[in-house]
mmCIF file of C-alpha atoms and ligand atoms in Angstrom:
data_model
loop_
_atom_site.group_PDB
_atom_site.id
_atom_site.type_symbol
_atom_site.label_atom_id
_atom_site.label_comp_id
_atom_site.label_asym_id
_atom_site.label_seq_id
_atom_site.Cartn_x
_atom_site.Cartn_y
_atom_site.Cartn_z
ATOM 1 C CA MET A 1 -109.657 -58.237 -86.214
ATOM 2 C CA GLN A 2 -108.565 -56.644 -82.935
ATOM 3 C CA THR A 3 -107.873 -52.933 -83.034
ATOM 4 C CA ALA A 4 -106.162 -50.450 -80.731
ATOM 5 C CA LEU A 5 -107.017 -47.033 -82.103
ATOM 6 C CA PRO A 6 -106.002 -44.153 -79.809
ATOM 7 C CA GLU A 7 -108.935 -43.097 -77.630
ATOM 8 C CA GLN A 8 -109.003 -39.534 -78.922
ATOM 9 C CA TYR A 9 -109.373 -40.748 -82.520
ATOM 10 C CA ARG A 10 -111.633 -43.703 -81.701
ATOM 11 C CA LEU A 11 -114.265 -41.375 -80.292
ATOM 12 C CA THR A 12 -114.553 -39.310 -83.473
ATOM 13 C CA PRO A 13 -117.211 -40.283 -86.096
ATOM 14 C CA LYS A 14 -114.461 -41.385 -88.489
ATOM 15 C CA GLY A 15 -112.614 -43.302 -85.790
ATOM 16 C CA ARG A 16 -115.788 -45.129 -84.791
ATOM 17 C CA ARG A 17 -116.542 -46.062 -88.375
ATOM 18 C CA ALA A 18 -112.962 -47.187 -89.065
ATOM 19 C CA GLU A 19 -112.970 -49.350 -85.947
ATOM 20 C CA ASP A 20 -116.276 -51.012 -86.892
ATOM 21 C CA ILE A 21 -115.065 -51.822 -90.382
ATOM 22 C CA LEU A 22 -111.626 -53.026 -89.277
ATOM 23 C CA ARG A 23 -113.192 -55.305 -86.687
ATOM 24 C CA SER A 24 -115.451 -56.940 -89.278
ATOM 25 C CA CYS A 25 -112.445 -58.344 -91.171
ATOM 26 C CA VAL A 26 -111.520 -61.925 -90.214
ATOM 27 C CA HIS A 27 -108.266 -62.039 -92.260
ATOM 28 C CA CYS A 28 -109.457 -64.929 -94.420
ATOM 29 C CA GLY A 29 -107.824 -63.490 -97.564
ATOM 30 C CA PHE A 30 -110.599 -64.577 -99.950
ATOM 31 C CA CYS A 31 -110.599 -61.019 -101.287
ATOM 32 C CA ASN A 32 -107.047 -61.316 -102.638
ATOM 33 C CA ALA A 33 -108.304 -63.702 -105.319
ATOM 34 C CA THR A 34 -110.350 -60.984 -107.033
ATOM 35 C CA CYS A 35 -108.063 -57.999 -106.454
ATOM 36 C CA PRO A 36 -106.651 -56.719 -109.773
ATOM 37 C CA THR A 37 -103.455 -55.240 -108.299
ATOM 38 C CA TYR A 38 -102.748 -58.397 -106.283
ATOM 39 C CA GLN A 39 -103.134 -60.411 -109.464
ATOM 40 C CA VAL A 40 -100.575 -58.242 -111.256
ATOM 41 C CA VAL A 41 -97.857 -58.012 -108.589
ATOM 42 C CA GLY A 42 -98.647 -60.926 -106.240
ATOM 43 C CA ASP A 43 -97.626 -58.850 -103.197
ATOM 44 C CA GLU A 44 -99.781 -59.219 -100.064
ATOM 45 C CA LEU A 45 -99.450 -55.469 -99.489
ATOM 46 C CA ASP A 46 -101.043 -54.841 -102.887
ATOM 47 C CA GLY A 47 -104.108 -56.877 -101.984
ATOM 48 C CA PRO A 48 -107.102 -55.877 -99.820
ATOM 49 C CA ARG A 49 -106.141 -57.900 -96.758
ATOM 50 C CA GLY A 50 -102.644 -56.367 -96.703
ATOM 51 C CA ARG A 51 -104.034 -52.898 -97.278
ATOM 52 C CA ILE A 52 -106.487 -53.350 -94.407
ATOM 53 C CA TYR A 53 -103.516 -54.130 -92.142
ATOM 54 C CA LEU A 54 -101.691 -51.056 -93.445
ATOM 55 C CA MET A 55 -104.720 -48.842 -92.772
ATOM 56 C CA LYS A 56 -105.120 -50.293 -89.291
ATOM 57 C CA GLU A 57 -101.476 -49.575 -88.501
ATOM 58 C CA MET A 58 -101.713 -46.076 -89.937
ATOM 59 C CA LEU A 59 -104.767 -45.195 -87.848
ATOM 60 C CA GLU A 60 -103.397 -46.862 -84.709
ATOM 61 C CA THR A 61 -100.025 -45.093 -84.864
ATOM 62 C CA GLN A 62 -101.584 -41.938 -86.340
ATOM 63 C CA THR A 63 -98.655 -41.699 -88.750
ATOM 64 C CA VAL A 64 -98.339 -42.318 -92.484
ATOM 65 C CA ASP A 65 -95.501 -44.638 -93.397
ATOM 66 C CA PRO A 66 -94.362 -43.858 -96.995
ATOM 67 C CA VAL A 67 -94.385 -47.573 -97.916
ATOM 68 C CA ALA A 68 -97.968 -47.912 -96.672
ATOM 69 C CA GLY A 69 -98.885 -44.749 -98.599
ATOM 70 C CA HIS A 70 -97.436 -46.256 -101.782
ATOM 71 C CA HIS A 71 -99.511 -49.453 -101.496
ATOM 72 C CA LEU A 72 -102.687 -47.529 -100.628
ATOM 73 C CA ASP A 73 -102.152 -45.229 -103.624
ATOM 74 C CA ARG A 74 -101.967 -48.327 -105.818
ATOM 75 C CA CYS A 75 -105.489 -49.372 -104.773
ATOM 76 C CA LEU A 76 -107.959 -48.722 -107.586
ATOM 77 C CA THR A 77 -110.964 -48.349 -105.253
ATOM 78 C CA CYS A 78 -112.644 -50.845 -107.578
ATOM 79 C CA ARG A 79 -114.316 -52.604 -104.617
ATOM 80 C CA ALA A 80 -114.106 -56.051 -106.197
ATOM 81 C CA CYS A 81 -112.922 -57.113 -102.724
ATOM 82 C CA GLU A 82 -116.270 -55.999 -101.256
ATOM 83 C CA THR A 83 -118.187 -58.161 -103.708
ATOM 84 C CA THR A 84 -116.034 -61.161 -102.731
ATOM 85 C CA CYS A 85 -115.800 -60.652 -98.963
ATOM 86 C CA PRO A 86 -117.954 -63.143 -97.022
ATOM 87 C CA SER A 87 -117.887 -60.917 -93.918
ATOM 88 C CA GLY A 88 -119.271 -57.820 -95.601
ATOM 89 C CA VAL A 89 -116.218 -55.654 -94.918
ATOM 90 C CA GLU A 90 -116.927 -52.175 -96.282
ATOM 91 C CA TYR A 91 -113.482 -51.703 -97.712
ATOM 92 C CA GLY A 92 -114.329 -48.652 -99.869
ATOM 93 C CA GLU A 93 -115.527 -46.635 -96.902
ATOM 94 C CA LEU A 94 -112.496 -47.634 -94.831
ATOM 95 C CA LEU A 95 -110.214 -46.506 -97.654
ATOM 96 C CA GLU A 96 -112.036 -43.166 -97.782
ATOM 97 C CA VAL A 97 -111.294 -42.628 -94.066
ATOM 98 C CA ALA A 98 -107.669 -43.717 -94.528
ATOM 99 C CA ARG A 99 -107.087 -41.569 -97.602
ATOM 100 C CA ASP A 100 -108.491 -38.535 -95.836
ATOM 101 C CA PHE A 101 -106.042 -39.202 -92.974
ATOM 102 C CA GLN A 102 -103.216 -39.762 -95.458
ATOM 103 C CA THR A 103 -103.949 -36.438 -97.211
ATOM 104 C CA ARG A 104 -103.891 -34.524 -93.935
ATOM 105 C CA HIS A 105 -100.753 -36.185 -92.516
ATOM 106 C CA SER A 106 -98.342 -36.695 -95.390
ATOM 107 C CA ASP A 107 -96.372 -34.615 -97.829
ATOM 108 C CA ARG A 108 -96.590 -35.874 -101.406
ATOM 109 C CA GLY A 109 -93.774 -33.828 -102.939
ATOM 110 C CA LEU A 110 -94.053 -30.906 -105.316
ATOM 111 C CA PHE A 111 -94.580 -32.731 -108.626
ATOM 112 C CA GLU A 112 -97.373 -34.953 -107.367
ATOM 113 C CA ARG A 113 -99.016 -32.041 -105.572
ATOM 114 C CA LEU A 114 -99.013 -30.084 -108.838
ATOM 115 C CA ILE A 115 -100.638 -32.924 -110.800
ATOM 116 C CA ARG A 116 -103.251 -33.516 -108.118
ATOM 117 C CA GLY A 117 -103.919 -29.782 -107.856
ATOM 118 C CA TRP A 118 -104.416 -29.576 -111.632
ATOM 119 C CA LEU A 119 -106.796 -32.541 -111.606
ATOM 120 C CA MET A 120 -108.824 -30.991 -108.797
ATOM 121 C CA ARG A 121 -108.993 -27.506 -110.270
ATOM 122 C CA VAL A 122 -109.631 -28.402 -113.900
ATOM 123 C CA VAL A 123 -111.306 -31.757 -114.504
ATOM 124 C CA PRO A 124 -114.478 -31.245 -112.386
ATOM 125 C CA TYR A 125 -115.227 -27.949 -114.156
ATOM 126 C CA PRO A 126 -116.475 -28.511 -117.750
ATOM 127 C CA GLN A 127 -115.547 -25.056 -119.077
ATOM 128 C CA ARG A 128 -112.005 -25.268 -117.769
ATOM 129 C CA PHE A 129 -111.641 -28.898 -118.842
ATOM 130 C CA ARG A 130 -112.914 -28.075 -122.352
ATOM 131 C CA ARG A 131 -110.398 -25.239 -122.671
ATOM 132 C CA TRP A 132 -107.500 -27.422 -121.470
ATOM 133 C CA ALA A 133 -108.579 -30.161 -123.860
ATOM 134 C CA GLN A 134 -108.510 -27.643 -126.755
ATOM 135 C CA VAL A 135 -105.002 -26.528 -125.788
ATOM 136 C CA GLY A 136 -103.964 -30.176 -125.359
ATOM 137 C CA ARG A 137 -105.196 -31.053 -128.828
ATOM 138 C CA ALA A 138 -103.343 -28.089 -130.348
ATOM 139 C CA PHE A 139 -100.072 -29.195 -128.742
ATOM 140 C CA ALA A 140 -100.741 -32.927 -128.740
ATOM 141 C CA TRP A 141 -97.367 -33.639 -130.353
ATOM 142 C CA LEU A 142 -95.653 -32.266 -127.210
ATOM 143 C CA LEU A 143 -97.536 -34.503 -124.807
ATOM 144 C CA PRO A 144 -96.450 -37.934 -123.574
ATOM 145 C CA ALA A 145 -98.349 -40.700 -125.409
ATOM 146 C CA LYS A 146 -100.372 -41.684 -122.333
ATOM 147 C CA LEU A 147 -101.822 -38.153 -122.044
ATOM 148 C CA ARG A 148 -102.240 -37.699 -125.796
ATOM 149 C CA HIS A 149 -104.354 -40.849 -126.038
ATOM 150 C CA GLN A 150 -106.619 -39.719 -123.198
ATOM 151 C CA LEU A 151 -107.503 -36.324 -124.706
ATOM 152 C CA PRO A 152 -111.219 -35.904 -125.442
ATOM 153 C CA SER A 153 -111.785 -35.464 -129.180
ATOM 154 C CA ALA A 154 -112.867 -32.110 -130.660
ATOM 155 C CA ALA A 155 -115.725 -30.335 -128.918
ATOM 156 C CA LYS A 156 -119.066 -32.024 -129.354
ATOM 157 C CA ARG A 157 -122.225 -30.614 -127.884
ATOM 158 C CA GLN A 158 -125.278 -32.278 -126.519
ATOM 159 C CA GLN A 159 -128.097 -32.040 -129.064
ATOM 160 C CA ALA A 160 -131.108 -29.955 -128.137
ATOM 161 C CA VAL A 161 -134.216 -32.160 -128.160
ATOM 162 C CA THR A 162 -137.786 -31.007 -127.679
ATOM 163 C CA ASN A 163 -139.767 -32.462 -124.804
ATOM 164 C CA PRO A 164 -143.206 -34.050 -125.380
ATOM 165 C CA GLU A 165 -146.165 -31.749 -124.716
ATOM 166 C CA THR A 166 -148.023 -34.029 -122.325
ATOM 167 C CA PRO A 167 -145.358 -36.319 -120.881
ATOM 168 C CA ARG A 168 -146.285 -39.306 -118.770
ATOM 169 C CA ALA A 169 -143.298 -38.561 -116.510
ATOM 170 C CA THR A 170 -140.404 -36.132 -116.113
ATOM 171 C CA VAL A 171 -136.882 -37.165 -115.188
ATOM 172 C CA LEU A 172 -133.793 -35.127 -114.402
ATOM 173 C CA VAL A 173 -130.723 -36.315 -116.304
ATOM 174 C CA LEU A 174 -127.353 -35.513 -114.757
ATOM 175 C CA GLN A 175 -124.857 -34.424 -117.385
ATOM 176 C CA GLY A 176 -121.686 -35.145 -115.416
ATOM 177 C CA CYS A 177 -118.557 -32.998 -115.648
ATOM 178 C CA VAL A 178 -116.131 -35.083 -117.728
ATOM 179 C CA GLN A 179 -118.932 -36.683 -119.719
ATOM 180 C CA LYS A 180 -120.344 -33.301 -120.702
ATOM 181 C CA VAL A 181 -117.045 -32.528 -122.448
ATOM 182 C CA ALA A 182 -115.834 -35.931 -123.605
ATOM 183 C CA THR A 183 -118.999 -37.858 -124.562
ATOM 184 C CA PRO A 184 -122.054 -35.534 -124.593
ATOM 185 C CA GLU A 185 -123.607 -37.831 -127.238
ATOM 186 C CA VAL A 186 -124.452 -40.294 -124.445
ATOM 187 C CA ASN A 187 -126.920 -37.954 -122.795
ATOM 188 C CA SER A 188 -128.277 -36.951 -126.212
ATOM 189 C CA ALA A 189 -128.967 -40.646 -126.870
ATOM 190 C CA LEU A 190 -130.832 -40.936 -123.578
ATOM 191 C CA HIS A 191 -132.773 -37.751 -124.221
ATOM 192 C CA ASN A 192 -133.874 -39.161 -127.610
ATOM 193 C CA LEU A 193 -134.875 -42.514 -126.132
ATOM 194 C CA LEU A 194 -136.940 -40.941 -123.372
ATOM 195 C CA THR A 195 -138.691 -38.192 -125.313
ATOM 196 C CA ARG A 196 -139.722 -40.669 -128.026
ATOM 197 C CA ASN A 197 -141.370 -42.658 -125.276
ATOM 198 C CA ASN A 198 -143.248 -39.641 -123.991
ATOM 199 C CA ILE A 199 -140.988 -38.911 -121.044
ATOM 200 C CA ALA A 200 -139.741 -35.344 -120.552
ATOM 201 C CA VAL A 201 -136.147 -34.608 -119.616
ATOM 202 C CA ILE A 202 -134.864 -31.673 -117.610
ATOM 203 C CA TYR A 203 -131.328 -30.702 -116.575
ATOM 204 C CA ALA A 204 -130.150 -28.837 -113.481
ATOM 205 C CA GLU A 205 -128.584 -25.594 -114.737
ATOM 206 C CA GLN A 206 -126.219 -25.291 -111.792
ATOM 207 C CA GLU A 207 -125.214 -28.974 -111.646
ATOM 208 C CA THR A 208 -121.616 -29.464 -110.501
ATOM 209 C CA CYS A 209 -119.220 -32.396 -110.381
ATOM 210 C CA CYS A 210 -120.705 -34.993 -108.032
ATOM 211 C CA GLY A 211 -117.586 -34.846 -105.829
ATOM 212 C CA GLY A 212 -116.336 -38.273 -106.837
ATOM 213 C CA LEU A 213 -113.072 -37.040 -108.321
ATOM 214 C CA PRO A 214 -111.724 -35.240 -105.215
ATOM 215 C CA MET A 215 -113.109 -38.039 -103.024
ATOM 216 C CA HIS A 216 -111.033 -40.495 -105.029
ATOM 217 C CA LEU A 217 -107.973 -38.341 -104.430
ATOM 218 C CA GLY A 218 -108.580 -38.310 -100.668
ATOM 219 C CA GLU A 219 -109.507 -34.601 -100.745
ATOM 220 C CA GLU A 220 -112.559 -34.821 -98.552
ATOM 221 C CA ALA A 221 -113.029 -31.103 -97.892
ATOM 222 C CA ALA A 222 -113.041 -30.316 -101.629
ATOM 223 C CA ALA A 223 -115.374 -33.245 -102.302
ATOM 224 C CA ASN A 224 -117.740 -32.046 -99.616
ATOM 225 C CA GLU A 225 -117.862 -28.579 -101.143
ATOM 226 C CA LEU A 226 -118.901 -30.047 -104.506
ATOM 227 C CA VAL A 227 -121.460 -32.361 -102.899
ATOM 228 C CA ARG A 228 -123.071 -29.378 -101.202
ATOM 229 C CA ALA A 229 -123.042 -27.233 -104.362
ATOM 230 C CA ASN A 230 -124.573 -30.071 -106.369
ATOM 231 C CA LEU A 231 -127.264 -30.662 -103.758
ATOM 232 C CA ALA A 232 -128.105 -26.957 -103.774
ATOM 233 C CA ALA A 233 -128.507 -27.195 -107.574
ATOM 234 C CA LEU A 234 -130.736 -30.281 -107.336
ATOM 235 C CA ARG A 235 -132.849 -28.989 -104.429
ATOM 236 C CA GLN A 236 -135.237 -26.953 -106.611
ATOM 237 C CA HIS A 237 -135.919 -29.876 -108.966
ATOM 238 C CA VAL A 238 -136.044 -32.891 -106.715
ATOM 239 C CA HIS A 239 -139.796 -32.727 -106.116
ATOM 240 C CA GLU A 240 -140.797 -32.101 -109.759
ATOM 241 C CA VAL A 241 -139.220 -35.280 -111.161
ATOM 242 C CA SER A 242 -139.904 -38.968 -110.707
ATOM 243 C CA ALA A 243 -136.227 -39.909 -111.039
ATOM 244 C CA ILE A 244 -132.732 -38.397 -111.138
ATOM 245 C CA VAL A 245 -130.696 -40.347 -113.641
ATOM 246 C CA SER A 246 -126.981 -40.785 -114.108
ATOM 247 C CA THR A 247 -125.516 -42.271 -117.279
ATOM 248 C CA ALA A 248 -122.003 -42.434 -115.808
ATOM 249 C CA SER A 249 -121.716 -45.182 -113.215
ATOM 250 C CA GLY A 250 -118.713 -43.421 -111.629
ATOM 251 C CA CYS A 251 -120.969 -40.497 -110.709
ATOM 252 C CA GLY A 252 -123.917 -42.721 -109.774
ATOM 253 C CA VAL A 253 -121.945 -44.551 -107.110
ATOM 254 C CA THR A 254 -120.971 -41.265 -105.428
ATOM 255 C CA LEU A 255 -124.464 -39.750 -105.686
ATOM 256 C CA LYS A 256 -126.026 -42.760 -104.011
ATOM 257 C CA ASP A 257 -123.756 -42.084 -101.012
ATOM 258 C CA TYR A 258 -124.703 -38.402 -100.589
ATOM 259 C CA GLU A 259 -126.482 -38.896 -97.284
ATOM 260 C CA ARG A 260 -123.310 -40.305 -95.762
ATOM 261 C CA TYR A 261 -121.293 -37.191 -96.610
ATOM 262 C CA LEU A 262 -123.452 -34.789 -94.595
ATOM 263 C CA ASP A 263 -124.068 -34.459 -90.878
ATOM 264 C CA ALA A 264 -127.643 -35.261 -89.830
ATOM 265 C CA ASP A 265 -128.270 -31.641 -88.778
ATOM 266 C CA ASP A 266 -126.878 -30.149 -92.000
ATOM 267 C CA GLU A 267 -129.349 -27.826 -93.760
ATOM 268 C CA LEU A 268 -128.930 -29.927 -96.916
ATOM 269 C CA ALA A 269 -129.403 -33.289 -95.185
ATOM 270 C CA THR A 270 -133.115 -33.464 -96.099
ATOM 271 C CA THR A 271 -132.357 -32.638 -99.740
ATOM 272 C CA ALA A 272 -129.682 -35.342 -99.728
ATOM 273 C CA ARG A 273 -132.231 -37.851 -98.461
ATOM 274 C CA HIS A 274 -134.752 -36.926 -101.191
ATOM 275 C CA VAL A 275 -132.078 -36.951 -103.884
ATOM 276 C CA VAL A 276 -130.711 -40.342 -102.853
ATOM 277 C CA ARG A 277 -134.221 -41.789 -102.933
ATOM 278 C CA LYS A 278 -134.593 -40.707 -106.576
ATOM 279 C CA ILE A 279 -131.087 -41.337 -107.915
ATOM 280 C CA CYS A 280 -130.808 -44.257 -110.264
ATOM 281 C CA ASP A 281 -128.475 -45.591 -112.876
ATOM 282 C CA VAL A 282 -129.904 -45.325 -116.373
ATOM 283 C CA SER A 283 -130.127 -49.134 -116.598
ATOM 284 C CA GLU A 284 -132.407 -49.139 -113.528
ATOM 285 C CA LEU A 285 -134.612 -46.477 -115.107
ATOM 286 C CA LEU A 286 -134.926 -48.235 -118.470
ATOM 287 C CA MET A 287 -135.629 -51.599 -116.845
ATOM 288 C CA SER A 288 -138.428 -50.018 -114.789
ATOM 289 C CA LEU A 289 -140.049 -48.416 -117.864
ATOM 290 C CA ASP A 290 -140.583 -51.664 -119.746
ATOM 291 C CA LEU A 291 -139.684 -50.237 -123.181
ATOM 292 C CA ASN A 292 -138.783 -52.123 -126.349
ATOM 293 C CA PHE A 293 -135.508 -51.432 -128.119
ATOM 294 C CA ASP A 294 -133.970 -52.381 -131.452
ATOM 295 C CA LYS A 295 -130.318 -52.953 -132.226
ATOM 296 C CA LEU A 296 -128.255 -50.918 -134.670
ATOM 297 C CA ASP A 297 -128.143 -52.483 -138.149
ATOM 298 C CA ASP A 298 -124.350 -52.569 -138.468
ATOM 299 C CA VAL A 299 -123.472 -53.913 -134.997
ATOM 300 C CA HIS A 300 -124.088 -57.557 -134.115
ATOM 301 C CA GLN A 301 -121.584 -58.981 -131.661
ATOM 302 C CA ILE A 302 -120.535 -56.922 -128.676
ATOM 303 C CA ALA A 303 -118.241 -57.316 -125.668
ATOM 304 C CA VAL A 304 -119.605 -55.711 -122.502
ATOM 305 C CA HIS A 305 -117.300 -54.117 -119.962
ATOM 306 C CA LEU A 306 -119.188 -53.496 -116.732
ATOM 307 C CA PRO A 307 -117.394 -50.736 -114.798
ATOM 308 C CA CYS A 308 -116.446 -51.491 -111.194
ATOM 309 C CA THR A 309 -118.573 -48.550 -110.080
ATOM 310 C CA LEU A 310 -121.581 -50.343 -111.591
ATOM 311 C CA GLN A 311 -120.962 -53.994 -110.748
ATOM 312 C CA HIS A 312 -119.163 -53.629 -107.400
ATOM 313 C CA GLY A 313 -119.996 -50.121 -106.221
ATOM 314 C CA GLN A 314 -123.719 -50.241 -107.072
ATOM 315 C CA GLN A 315 -124.070 -54.022 -107.357
ATOM 316 C CA LEU A 316 -125.764 -53.552 -110.751
ATOM 317 C CA GLY A 317 -124.966 -54.854 -114.218
ATOM 318 C CA ASP A 318 -127.704 -57.332 -115.071
ATOM 319 C CA GLY A 319 -129.903 -54.496 -116.357
ATOM 320 C CA VAL A 320 -127.305 -53.485 -118.964
ATOM 321 C CA THR A 321 -126.797 -57.013 -120.272
ATOM 322 C CA THR A 322 -130.545 -57.773 -120.217
ATOM 323 C CA LEU A 323 -131.429 -54.641 -122.214
ATOM 324 C CA LEU A 324 -128.682 -55.240 -124.785
ATOM 325 C CA HIS A 325 -129.711 -58.874 -125.126
ATOM 326 C CA GLN A 326 -133.376 -57.915 -125.523
ATOM 327 C CA ALA A 327 -132.444 -55.422 -128.237
ATOM 328 C CA GLY A 328 -131.004 -58.333 -130.247
ATOM 329 C CA TYR A 329 -127.235 -58.187 -129.712
ATOM 330 C CA GLU A 330 -125.054 -61.219 -129.253
ATOM 331 C CA LEU A 331 -123.102 -60.688 -126.043
ATOM 332 C CA LEU A 332 -119.708 -62.376 -126.345
ATOM 333 C CA PRO A 333 -118.182 -64.102 -123.313
ATOM 334 C CA VAL A 334 -115.552 -62.010 -121.506
ATOM 335 C CA LYS A 335 -113.031 -63.678 -119.197
ATOM 336 C CA ASP A 336 -112.505 -62.143 -115.739
ATOM 337 C CA SER A 337 -115.265 -59.611 -116.288
ATOM 338 C CA HIS A 338 -115.153 -58.708 -112.584
ATOM 339 C CA LEU A 339 -111.695 -57.119 -112.926
ATOM 340 C CA CYS A 340 -111.032 -53.389 -113.275
ATOM 341 C CA CYS A 341 -109.764 -51.980 -116.623
ATOM 342 C CA GLY A 342 -107.325 -49.641 -114.828
ATOM 343 C CA SER A 343 -109.186 -46.397 -115.462
ATOM 344 C CA ALA A 344 -110.483 -45.853 -111.911
ATOM 345 C CA GLY A 345 -111.039 -42.088 -111.983
ATOM 346 C CA THR A 346 -107.678 -40.349 -111.981
ATOM 347 C CA TYR A 347 -105.783 -43.607 -111.385
ATOM 348 C CA SER A 348 -104.848 -44.012 -115.054
ATOM 349 C CA LEU A 349 -102.900 -40.737 -114.867
ATOM 350 C CA LEU A 350 -101.418 -41.135 -111.389
ATOM 351 C CA GLN A 351 -100.549 -44.848 -111.538
ATOM 352 C CA SER A 352 -100.046 -45.198 -115.253
ATOM 353 C CA GLU A 353 -97.841 -48.316 -115.218
ATOM 354 C CA MET A 354 -100.389 -50.423 -113.339
ATOM 355 C CA ALA A 355 -103.262 -48.860 -115.287
ATOM 356 C CA ASP A 356 -101.599 -49.736 -118.610
ATOM 357 C CA GLU A 357 -101.027 -53.336 -117.541
ATOM 358 C CA LEU A 358 -104.642 -53.720 -116.429
ATOM 359 C CA ARG A 359 -105.904 -52.188 -119.660
ATOM 360 C CA THR A 360 -103.780 -54.559 -121.756
ATOM 361 C CA ARG A 361 -105.232 -57.542 -119.865
ATOM 362 C CA LYS A 362 -108.780 -56.187 -120.084
ATOM 363 C CA LEU A 363 -108.585 -55.464 -123.822
ATOM 364 C CA SER A 364 -107.173 -58.900 -124.501
ATOM 365 C CA ALA A 365 -110.202 -60.405 -122.674
ATOM 366 C CA LEU A 366 -112.707 -58.083 -124.382
ATOM 367 C CA GLN A 367 -111.313 -58.487 -127.903
ATOM 368 C CA ARG A 368 -110.653 -62.232 -127.813
ATOM 369 C CA GLU A 369 -113.866 -63.109 -129.688
ATOM 370 C CA ASN A 370 -113.547 -60.227 -132.199
ATOM 371 C CA PRO A 371 -116.523 -58.043 -131.209
ATOM 372 C CA ASP A 372 -117.837 -55.320 -133.539
ATOM 373 C CA VAL A 373 -117.954 -52.924 -130.601
ATOM 374 C CA ILE A 374 -116.945 -52.843 -126.924
ATOM 375 C CA VAL A 375 -119.472 -51.155 -124.642
ATOM 376 C CA SER A 376 -119.068 -49.638 -121.202
ATOM 377 C CA ALA A 377 -121.257 -47.700 -118.766
ATOM 378 C CA ASN A 378 -118.800 -45.071 -117.618
ATOM 379 C CA VAL A 379 -117.011 -42.272 -119.422
ATOM 380 C CA GLY A 380 -113.664 -42.951 -117.691
ATOM 381 C CA CYS A 381 -113.507 -46.612 -118.805
ATOM 382 C CA GLN A 382 -114.707 -45.624 -122.269
ATOM 383 C CA MET A 383 -111.842 -43.118 -122.724
ATOM 384 C CA HIS A 384 -109.217 -45.345 -121.111
ATOM 385 C CA LEU A 385 -110.086 -48.459 -123.139
ATOM 386 C CA GLY A 386 -110.829 -46.462 -126.290
ATOM 387 C CA ALA A 387 -107.269 -45.065 -126.309
ATOM 388 C CA GLN A 388 -105.835 -48.504 -127.105
ATOM 389 C CA ALA A 389 -108.706 -50.655 -128.400
ATOM 390 C CA ASP A 390 -108.765 -52.068 -131.948
ATOM 391 C CA VAL A 391 -112.560 -51.628 -132.189
ATOM 392 C CA PRO A 392 -114.819 -48.695 -131.182
ATOM 393 C CA VAL A 393 -115.608 -48.354 -127.471
ATOM 394 C CA ARG A 394 -119.020 -46.798 -126.861
ATOM 395 C CA HIS A 395 -121.503 -46.259 -124.091
ATOM 396 C CA TRP A 396 -124.070 -49.097 -124.165
ATOM 397 C CA LEU A 397 -126.954 -46.591 -124.376
ATOM 398 C CA GLU A 398 -125.804 -45.521 -127.825
ATOM 399 C CA LEU A 399 -126.537 -49.033 -129.078
ATOM 400 C CA LEU A 400 -130.234 -48.910 -128.218
ATOM 401 C CA ARG A 401 -132.618 -47.654 -130.823
HETATM 402 S S1 SF4 B 501 -112.372 -61.405 -97.591
HETATM 403 FE FE1 SF4 B 501 -113.213 -59.883 -96.153
HETATM 404 S S2 SF4 B 501 -112.883 -60.773 -94.118
HETATM 405 FE FE2 SF4 B 501 -111.558 -61.905 -95.558
HETATM 406 S S3 SF4 B 501 -109.582 -60.786 -95.459
HETATM 407 FE FE3 SF4 B 501 -110.738 -59.929 -97.171
HETATM 408 S S4 SF4 B 501 -111.780 -58.176 -96.238
HETATM 409 FE FE4 SF4 B 501 -111.110 -59.466 -94.541
HETATM 410 S S1 SF4 B 502 -110.551 -51.877 -104.063
HETATM 411 FE FE1 SF4 B 502 -109.859 -53.144 -105.806
HETATM 412 S S2 SF4 B 502 -107.646 -52.717 -105.992
HETATM 413 FE FE2 SF4 B 502 -108.309 -51.969 -103.974
HETATM 414 S S3 SF4 B 502 -107.900 -53.678 -102.587
HETATM 415 FE FE3 SF4 B 502 -110.055 -53.886 -103.229
HETATM 416 S S4 SF4 B 502 -109.990 -55.263 -105.011
HETATM 417 FE FE4 SF4 B 502 -107.877 -54.512 -104.665
#
């Protein structure tokens, strides 16, 4: 694709990156076939190829057209288009550049600014999020159904588990911000699995949100602040552990990109490099340890939902299905398993109509063969699907014994 970015912008690091990515697109349109929003509305501007044109125009004219902004906001950042693209177009990174530009050059109106501000100031901070969730539960009857169904259930805490005395390895488990409040039992399950196999687990006291939430909202400065705070918290532990593990694929995909968010001469750049080398999804860790698992007695047939952040963002997924299969579960076939469920970070709150439609389609595919349980690998999908599913939706780790 030919581009004509203004010289002043083209010479910036972001401009250079945007130009490289835009030029790698050959307009073939293959990506439209696997784009969830294109499948729902059938509008070229709600597919990746159309959005690439919109981003190109935005960066060339250095202005944000409201119509373009609307179609870019409707992108889930699921990156299914990247998996499909034969030219290797790095759509997700281009969208990051475009959303940062959009944030700095457009006015979203008071109501939307308030919602985005609330999301940024509350959700990444577990104590604040827990308090808001308590208030939300107390006044649940006042909330619109879509918010009521997304509320985390009453406060659960991660169980304290003792580490083995002479472990064969030590790993650092990231607790996540939303997960710590909404599904702390996931990390408890991992802690149990590892300690019973003579692996010690540590946590980083000062761990913060990975930065994924503000990054998703196009708030790059806020995301960068969290990335730096999280790196500072991980710096003291990075050399004492053999791996840094994430059980939420939405966090994992951001953490694996940490090096990209810092300048090469940043004082935390070396830490970022060490951290990225050790970051892994929990499925990667368990596959590498060669452990044996059993299934739960009362669960037999399961439907697996692989989050986009796992299958497209990290190009993983086989590990989850292999481990569940090895444990003895029957994995039911799921149609269109490459498509997003509509959760996509804060998308389900900001673009609720599209998110609801995608969830309805996803649940119909997941529940078609009557599974005992639906499993996912990310807290956001788990909450979003769980709000409307007819069967329990759990993290896949909880099914390993
Ligand atoms: S498949 Fe890749 S090269 Fe083809 S239009 Fe989509 S992004 Fe561009
Ligand atoms: S990231 Fe997902 S929703 Fe956005 S254009 Fe690509 S396939 Fe479509």
